[in-house]
Amino acid sequence: MNDESRQDALDTSGRRLDQIRLSGITAFGYHGVFEHERREGQTFVADVVVHLDTRRAAARDDLAHTLNYGELAEQVAAVLAGEPVDLIETVAERIAATVLASGIVQAVDVAVHKPNAPIQVPFDDVVVAIHRDRTKLPAAEPYVPRAAVGTEPVSRPVPTATASFPVTPAPGAPVVPSGAPGVASAAWADAVAPAPGAFSQGPDGPSAELEAVPAGEALVVGEVVTDVLDQAPDGPVEVVLALGANLGPAQETLRAAVTDLARTPGIEVRDVSALARTSAVGGPEQSDYLNAVVLASTTLAPRALLRATQAIEHAHGRERHEHWGPRTLDIDIVLYGSVLAVTDDLELPHPRAHERAFVLQPWAQVDPDAMLPGLGGGPVGALAATAPDRDGVRWLALDWLTTAIPAVSGDTGAVPAGPEAQNT
């Protein structure tokens, strides 16, 4: 990759980031739009420039704080030699997504060369060069090594049908401030009544709720971690949780659920969004939902957080008799730091969050600068403005933790009077 195609990337203070460059990674692949390209294959070459801050790694002389470029080179080669696609643009996006899956990486330049492209005039090379960063995410998923069909993985057992690709939170990523514009974190214990029981994620998704993946068995045996989603983070990780209910005293249930979350060891509630009243999306005919988003930090592993949210759901009578049916409480993990993962029981970020206004609008209200990573992601406010169900969000109640709002059941359109109501 020459200097003309490479872009400098800046950190949050406007200073130029350091670079790790890998040039001339070569592999034989089967990408192309012509049948003979898919049949006979050809050589592909990739150049990668990774933008990151290498000072911590250098100060400690520790590989754990930088990028393992040997492993990265193997992953890039695996993408070049991997699943055939028509366009080298797609190959470039996959490589960029794989690099950005490492939370320490802030940006990446990728150039994919196709020197043997089927062009009928003399030429030296065909190159697709892209730049991707945390604000312009790749239009592809990261490379995930998969076991060969009918064989066991070489490195370790894969406990779920699909593998997961861990990503740690990006250094210097903004921490959600406690307080405005939502509810200050110190307010819950006094302002919200405790739950009538005690504790937990309702994955079968909804109406004014997200459809999540069916819960699977725990994958921790004794002290042995068998999956990256069972591994506790080194420090607190920022998470986004979506709450919804439309059975029983929904507002009281959501208040109690916020309290339960705040009292769960390993979870610190940072902020709570306005309460959205939303029409049911899909499923049987049912009452409107009340929905809210909780910003929190956690020292729990992703799957341990899932178990904790499921316990809170269970304590509030959550049952899963009808797919997308009404429910007393649903808590979905929308975001866990910068983790990108797909497993049988948990997918991060939530695969449908980018198209659900009942999550996006409250989230944008409490964190106007929020970004949803992954395929289909982007600025949360912009996603909320274009979400297919945006017209179903009837209003937002700002101080719902301390002020009663009209009941949901049997009432589909009343807007509360007073300053607590914000029409949308």
XYZ file of C-alpha atoms in Angstrom:
424
model
C 0.000 0.000 0.000
C 1.612 3.265 -1.056
C 1.535 6.579 0.795
C -1.196 7.938 -1.497
C -3.680 5.215 -0.571
C -2.888 5.231 3.146
C -4.631 7.678 5.477
C -3.432 8.938 8.830
C -5.799 8.223 11.724
C -6.119 10.388 14.825
C -6.881 9.545 18.429
C -9.579 11.284 20.487
C -7.171 14.153 21.214
C -6.461 14.753 17.546
C -2.991 13.207 17.610
C -1.803 10.854 14.933
C -1.962 7.201 15.914
C 0.889 4.730 15.507
C 0.862 2.180 12.704
C 1.596 -1.495 12.196
C 1.966 -2.385 8.509
C 1.683 -5.795 6.924
C 2.508 -5.857 3.224
C 2.205 -8.547 0.602
C 0.145 -11.143 2.488
C -0.474 -13.712 -0.230
C -2.934 -16.583 -0.542
C -4.649 -18.600 -3.247
C -8.388 -17.979 -3.406
C -11.472 -18.482 -5.555
C -13.070 -15.040 -5.619
C -14.560 -13.623 -8.798
C -17.698 -13.253 -10.862
C -16.645 -15.702 -13.590
C -17.105 -19.445 -13.379
C -13.477 -20.163 -14.247
C -12.317 -17.924 -11.373
C -14.403 -19.929 -8.930
C -13.198 -23.196 -10.470
C -9.498 -22.556 -11.036
C -8.723 -19.892 -8.449
C -5.892 -17.367 -8.485
C -3.455 -15.495 -6.259
C -4.664 -12.609 -4.088
C -2.491 -10.204 -2.108
C -3.404 -7.916 0.793
C -1.673 -4.948 2.419
C -2.899 -3.878 5.835
C -2.070 -0.771 7.875
C -3.344 -0.895 11.464
C -3.737 2.371 13.397
C -3.414 2.118 17.186
C -1.496 3.456 20.193
C 1.542 1.277 20.842
C 2.912 3.168 23.859
C 1.422 0.955 26.546
C 2.768 -2.182 24.921
C 6.204 -0.610 24.519
C 6.299 0.671 28.097
C 5.503 -2.794 29.453
C 7.210 -4.731 26.677
C 4.060 -6.833 26.633
C 2.380 -8.307 23.544
C -0.961 -8.345 25.373
C -1.259 -4.582 24.864
C -0.664 -4.499 21.139
C -1.676 -6.377 18.020
C -0.242 -9.815 17.374
C 0.627 -9.245 13.732
C 1.550 -12.893 13.242
C -1.969 -13.979 14.131
C -3.408 -11.137 12.075
C -1.407 -12.196 9.006
C -2.816 -15.711 9.343
C -6.360 -14.343 9.608
C -5.920 -12.108 6.568
C -4.561 -15.037 4.563
C -7.518 -17.121 5.733
C -9.938 -14.478 4.406
C -8.106 -14.389 1.066
C -8.260 -18.182 0.816
C -11.659 -18.512 2.464
C -15.300 -18.487 1.408
C -15.484 -17.375 -2.242
C -17.226 -14.096 -3.026
C -17.790 -12.213 -6.262
C -16.024 -8.980 -5.354
C -12.653 -8.166 -3.867
C -14.487 -5.210 -2.294
C -16.180 -7.790 -0.081
C -12.831 -9.404 0.713
C -11.436 -6.012 1.740
C -14.413 -5.351 4.036
C -13.976 -8.757 5.708
C -10.318 -8.051 6.366
C -11.131 -4.608 7.775
C -13.805 -6.087 10.063
C -11.338 -8.711 11.282
C -8.766 -6.068 12.178
C -11.276 -3.783 13.890
C -12.525 -6.723 15.945
C -9.514 -6.019 18.160
C -10.605 -3.262 20.512
C -7.155 -1.679 20.639
C -7.345 -0.903 16.910
C -8.855 2.475 16.066
C -8.678 2.374 12.263
C -7.367 0.232 9.415
C -6.365 0.634 5.782
C -6.778 -2.427 3.574
C -5.669 -2.903 -0.021
C -6.606 -6.134 -1.809
C -4.682 -6.898 -5.008
C -5.891 -9.131 -7.812
C -2.872 -9.261 -10.140
C -4.332 -12.022 -12.318
C -7.740 -10.450 -12.860
C -9.425 -11.482 -16.158
C -8.797 -8.219 -18.017
C -8.240 -8.342 -21.775
C -5.691 -5.516 -22.000
C -2.162 -5.304 -20.534
C -2.158 -4.198 -16.887
C -0.003 -4.521 -13.772
C -2.527 -4.926 -10.982
C -6.092 -4.363 -9.766
C -6.371 -2.926 -6.250
C -9.326 -2.123 -4.025
C -8.217 0.091 -1.120
C -10.476 1.063 1.799
C -10.191 2.918 5.101
C -12.416 1.904 8.004
C -12.613 3.149 11.585
C -14.985 3.285 14.541
C -17.199 5.857 12.817
C -17.221 4.181 9.392
C -17.522 0.503 10.205
C -16.932 -2.315 7.704
C -19.870 -3.700 5.728
C -18.962 -7.263 6.689
C -18.432 -9.497 9.681
C -15.009 -10.434 11.106
C -13.277 -13.611 10.052
C -14.256 -16.467 12.364
C -12.268 -19.706 12.175
C -14.582 -22.680 11.861
C -13.932 -26.359 12.292
C -14.034 -28.475 9.164
C -17.303 -30.319 8.674
C -17.223 -33.658 10.471
C -13.965 -32.903 12.299
C -13.022 -31.500 15.656
C -11.307 -28.096 15.917
C -7.565 -28.307 16.191
C -7.092 -25.792 18.993
C -9.967 -26.453 21.408
C -13.555 -27.663 21.466
C -16.106 -25.233 20.111
C -19.011 -25.352 22.587
C -21.618 -23.811 20.292
C -22.692 -24.326 16.721
C -21.101 -21.055 15.678
C -17.887 -19.575 16.958
C -17.533 -16.177 18.564
C -14.985 -13.461 17.914
C -14.063 -11.473 21.045
C -13.465 -7.755 20.952
C -12.317 -5.729 23.929
C -13.524 -2.177 24.517
C -11.517 0.419 22.600
C -8.992 2.374 24.685
C -10.156 5.900 25.264
C -13.740 5.057 24.346
C -16.107 7.560 25.969
C -17.579 6.441 29.277
C -21.269 7.150 29.634
C -21.572 9.882 32.264
C -23.840 9.365 35.191
C -26.710 11.778 35.354
C -28.108 13.963 32.593
C -30.033 13.651 30.495
C -31.451 10.589 32.245
C -31.603 9.615 35.896
C -28.525 9.924 38.119
C -27.134 6.574 39.223
C -27.490 7.324 42.930
C -31.225 7.783 42.611
C -32.493 4.227 42.144
C -32.246 2.697 45.575
C -34.324 5.509 47.075
C -36.600 6.403 44.161
C -37.593 2.943 42.956
C -39.402 0.313 44.964
C -37.530 -2.999 45.321
C -38.610 -5.913 43.193
C -41.242 -8.232 44.650
C -38.869 -11.131 44.735
C -35.411 -10.670 43.527
C -33.870 -11.470 40.406
C -32.820 -11.913 35.117
C -32.709 -11.991 29.646
C -35.665 -13.023 27.873
C -34.556 -14.135 24.591
C -37.571 -14.887 22.500
C -38.249 -11.577 21.491
C -41.148 -9.327 20.633
C -43.393 -6.836 19.768
C -42.002 -3.905 21.447
C -39.093 -6.075 22.378
C -36.099 -7.508 20.649
C -36.091 -11.044 19.400
C -33.041 -12.689 20.904
C -31.412 -16.049 20.477
C -32.755 -19.041 22.463
C -30.889 -19.479 25.713
C -28.462 -22.372 25.815
C -26.691 -24.280 28.511
C -24.006 -22.641 30.596
C -20.547 -23.410 29.294
C -18.541 -23.026 32.487
C -17.526 -26.301 34.118
C -16.023 -25.699 37.542
C -13.404 -23.017 36.982
C -12.790 -23.947 33.335
C -13.826 -21.319 30.788
C -14.906 -23.032 27.576
C -16.071 -20.010 25.609
C -14.919 -16.388 25.340
C -18.369 -15.222 26.418
C -17.777 -16.917 29.774
C -14.573 -14.978 30.376
C -14.850 -12.054 32.780
C -13.352 -8.784 31.488
C -10.178 -7.270 32.925
C -12.142 -4.216 34.033
C -15.636 -2.724 33.878
C -17.260 -2.887 30.434
C -19.968 -0.502 29.243
C -23.225 -2.294 28.383
C -26.621 -1.289 27.023
C -29.719 -3.166 28.169
C -33.216 -2.886 26.676
C -36.212 -3.381 28.987
C -39.804 -3.968 27.922
C -43.136 -5.033 29.441
C -46.833 -5.020 28.550
C -48.491 -7.318 31.092
C -49.569 -6.350 34.588
C -48.325 -3.137 36.218
C -45.687 -2.603 33.524
C -44.276 0.675 34.845
C -43.840 -0.698 38.356
C -42.228 -3.835 36.944
C -39.721 -1.821 34.925
C -38.944 0.370 37.940
C -38.298 -2.725 40.024
C -36.162 -4.258 37.263
C -33.927 -1.165 37.230
C -33.523 -1.521 40.986
C -32.724 -5.221 40.642
C -30.076 -4.469 38.032
C -28.505 -1.807 40.253
C -28.392 -4.238 43.183
C -26.893 -7.114 41.201
C -23.232 -7.692 42.130
C -21.023 -6.856 39.169
C -23.497 -4.395 37.589
C -23.406 -0.620 38.065
C -26.321 1.256 36.559
C -25.067 4.526 35.073
C -28.164 6.024 33.497
C -31.761 5.239 32.550
C -33.566 6.514 29.484
C -36.986 8.029 29.186
C -39.825 5.517 29.068
C -41.218 4.878 25.597
C -44.726 3.729 24.904
C -44.686 1.649 21.733
C -46.994 -0.361 19.544
C -46.434 -4.100 19.423
C -44.353 -5.183 16.429
C -45.206 -8.625 15.044
C -46.724 -11.475 17.014
C -50.334 -11.724 18.175
C -52.563 -8.722 18.807
C -51.640 -7.279 22.184
C -51.405 -4.124 24.285
C -48.797 -1.408 23.845
C -45.407 -1.914 25.442
C -43.444 0.249 27.811
C -39.752 0.258 26.900
C -36.625 1.781 28.389
C -32.866 1.525 27.939
C -30.390 1.173 30.785
C -26.751 2.212 30.437
C -24.544 0.299 32.837
C -21.064 -1.036 33.386
C -20.312 -4.589 34.405
C -17.493 -6.811 35.519
C -19.552 -9.892 34.642
C -18.748 -12.019 31.610
C -21.302 -11.650 28.807
C -22.972 -14.964 29.549
C -22.966 -14.279 33.295
C -24.723 -10.983 32.563
C -27.243 -12.916 30.467
C -27.932 -15.261 33.389
C -28.356 -12.311 35.759
C -30.899 -10.598 33.493
C -32.769 -13.871 33.013
C -32.984 -14.282 36.782
C -34.559 -10.823 37.106
C -37.067 -11.708 34.380
C -37.917 -14.943 36.154
C -38.460 -13.146 39.452
C -41.074 -10.987 37.749
C -42.992 -13.927 36.324
C -41.514 -14.043 32.852
C -42.803 -17.030 30.866
C -42.147 -18.020 27.262
C -45.315 -19.738 26.145
C -45.884 -17.780 22.933
C -43.285 -16.550 20.455
C -43.354 -12.731 20.360
C -46.267 -12.849 22.768
C -47.041 -10.416 25.605
C -44.833 -10.554 28.685
C -44.371 -9.199 32.162
C -40.707 -8.320 31.604
C -38.053 -8.652 28.930
C -34.403 -7.633 29.342
C -32.129 -7.859 26.315
C -28.396 -7.246 26.111
C -28.075 -4.824 23.215
C -24.377 -4.047 23.543
C -21.476 -5.420 25.608
C -18.498 -3.111 25.138
C -17.094 -3.653 21.667
C -17.708 -7.400 21.654
C -18.841 -8.926 18.362
C -20.010 -12.497 18.881
C -22.471 -14.991 17.447
C -23.276 -18.095 19.497
C -26.321 -20.285 19.987
C -27.480 -18.440 23.095
C -26.125 -14.917 22.720
C -25.409 -12.578 19.800
C -23.619 -9.278 20.344
C -24.527 -6.619 19.470
C -28.179 -7.632 19.363
C -28.864 -8.551 15.713
C -32.079 -6.536 15.417
C -31.218 -3.495 17.521
C -30.422 -1.395 14.444
C -34.022 -1.586 13.201
C -36.003 -1.290 16.464
C -37.099 2.266 17.234
C -38.407 1.202 20.646
C -34.761 0.620 21.597
C -33.072 3.257 19.429
C -35.226 6.248 20.425
C -34.843 5.852 24.212
C -31.151 5.052 23.723
C -30.580 8.185 21.630
C -32.425 10.239 24.250
C -30.160 9.139 27.084
C -26.954 9.090 24.993
C -27.247 11.344 21.910
C -23.737 10.433 20.689
C -24.208 6.664 20.984
C -22.915 4.421 18.207
C -24.124 0.900 17.438
C -21.228 -1.191 16.075
C -21.426 -4.135 13.734
C -23.208 -4.779 10.463
C -26.131 -2.395 10.034
C -24.903 -0.181 12.841
C -24.096 3.511 12.964
C -25.162 6.588 14.937
C -28.071 5.530 17.125
C -29.969 8.789 16.582
C -29.824 8.397 12.803
C -30.881 4.746 13.013
C -33.814 5.726 15.229
C -34.976 8.287 12.670
C -35.166 5.678 9.915
C -36.221 2.554 11.852
C -39.198 0.729 10.271
C -41.247 0.913 13.485
C -40.477 4.566 14.307
C -44.119 5.609 13.927
C -45.083 3.116 16.621
C -43.262 5.044 19.365
C -46.123 7.064 20.831
C -44.341 9.177 23.444
C -41.438 9.340 25.886
C -42.007 9.945 29.610
C -38.908 11.578 31.105
C -39.371 11.130 34.881
C -41.156 7.793 34.859
C -39.122 6.418 37.769
C -40.868 8.810 40.149
C -44.097 9.790 38.328
C -47.017 7.554 37.453
C -48.034 7.342 33.798
C -51.285 6.084 32.213
C -51.761 2.334 32.322
C -50.811 0.347 29.252
C -53.418 -2.406 29.283
C -56.582 -1.565 27.367
C -55.333 1.892 26.447
C -53.605 2.415 23.125
C -53.135 6.081 22.527
C -53.526 8.462 25.450
C -50.689 10.913 25.911
C -50.084 11.996 29.522
C -50.402 15.665 30.320
C -47.621 17.585 31.991
C -43.885 18.106 31.511
C -43.061 14.438 31.853
C -44.447 13.700 28.405
C -42.396 14.273 25.289
C -44.253 13.724 22.038
C -42.292 12.010 19.289
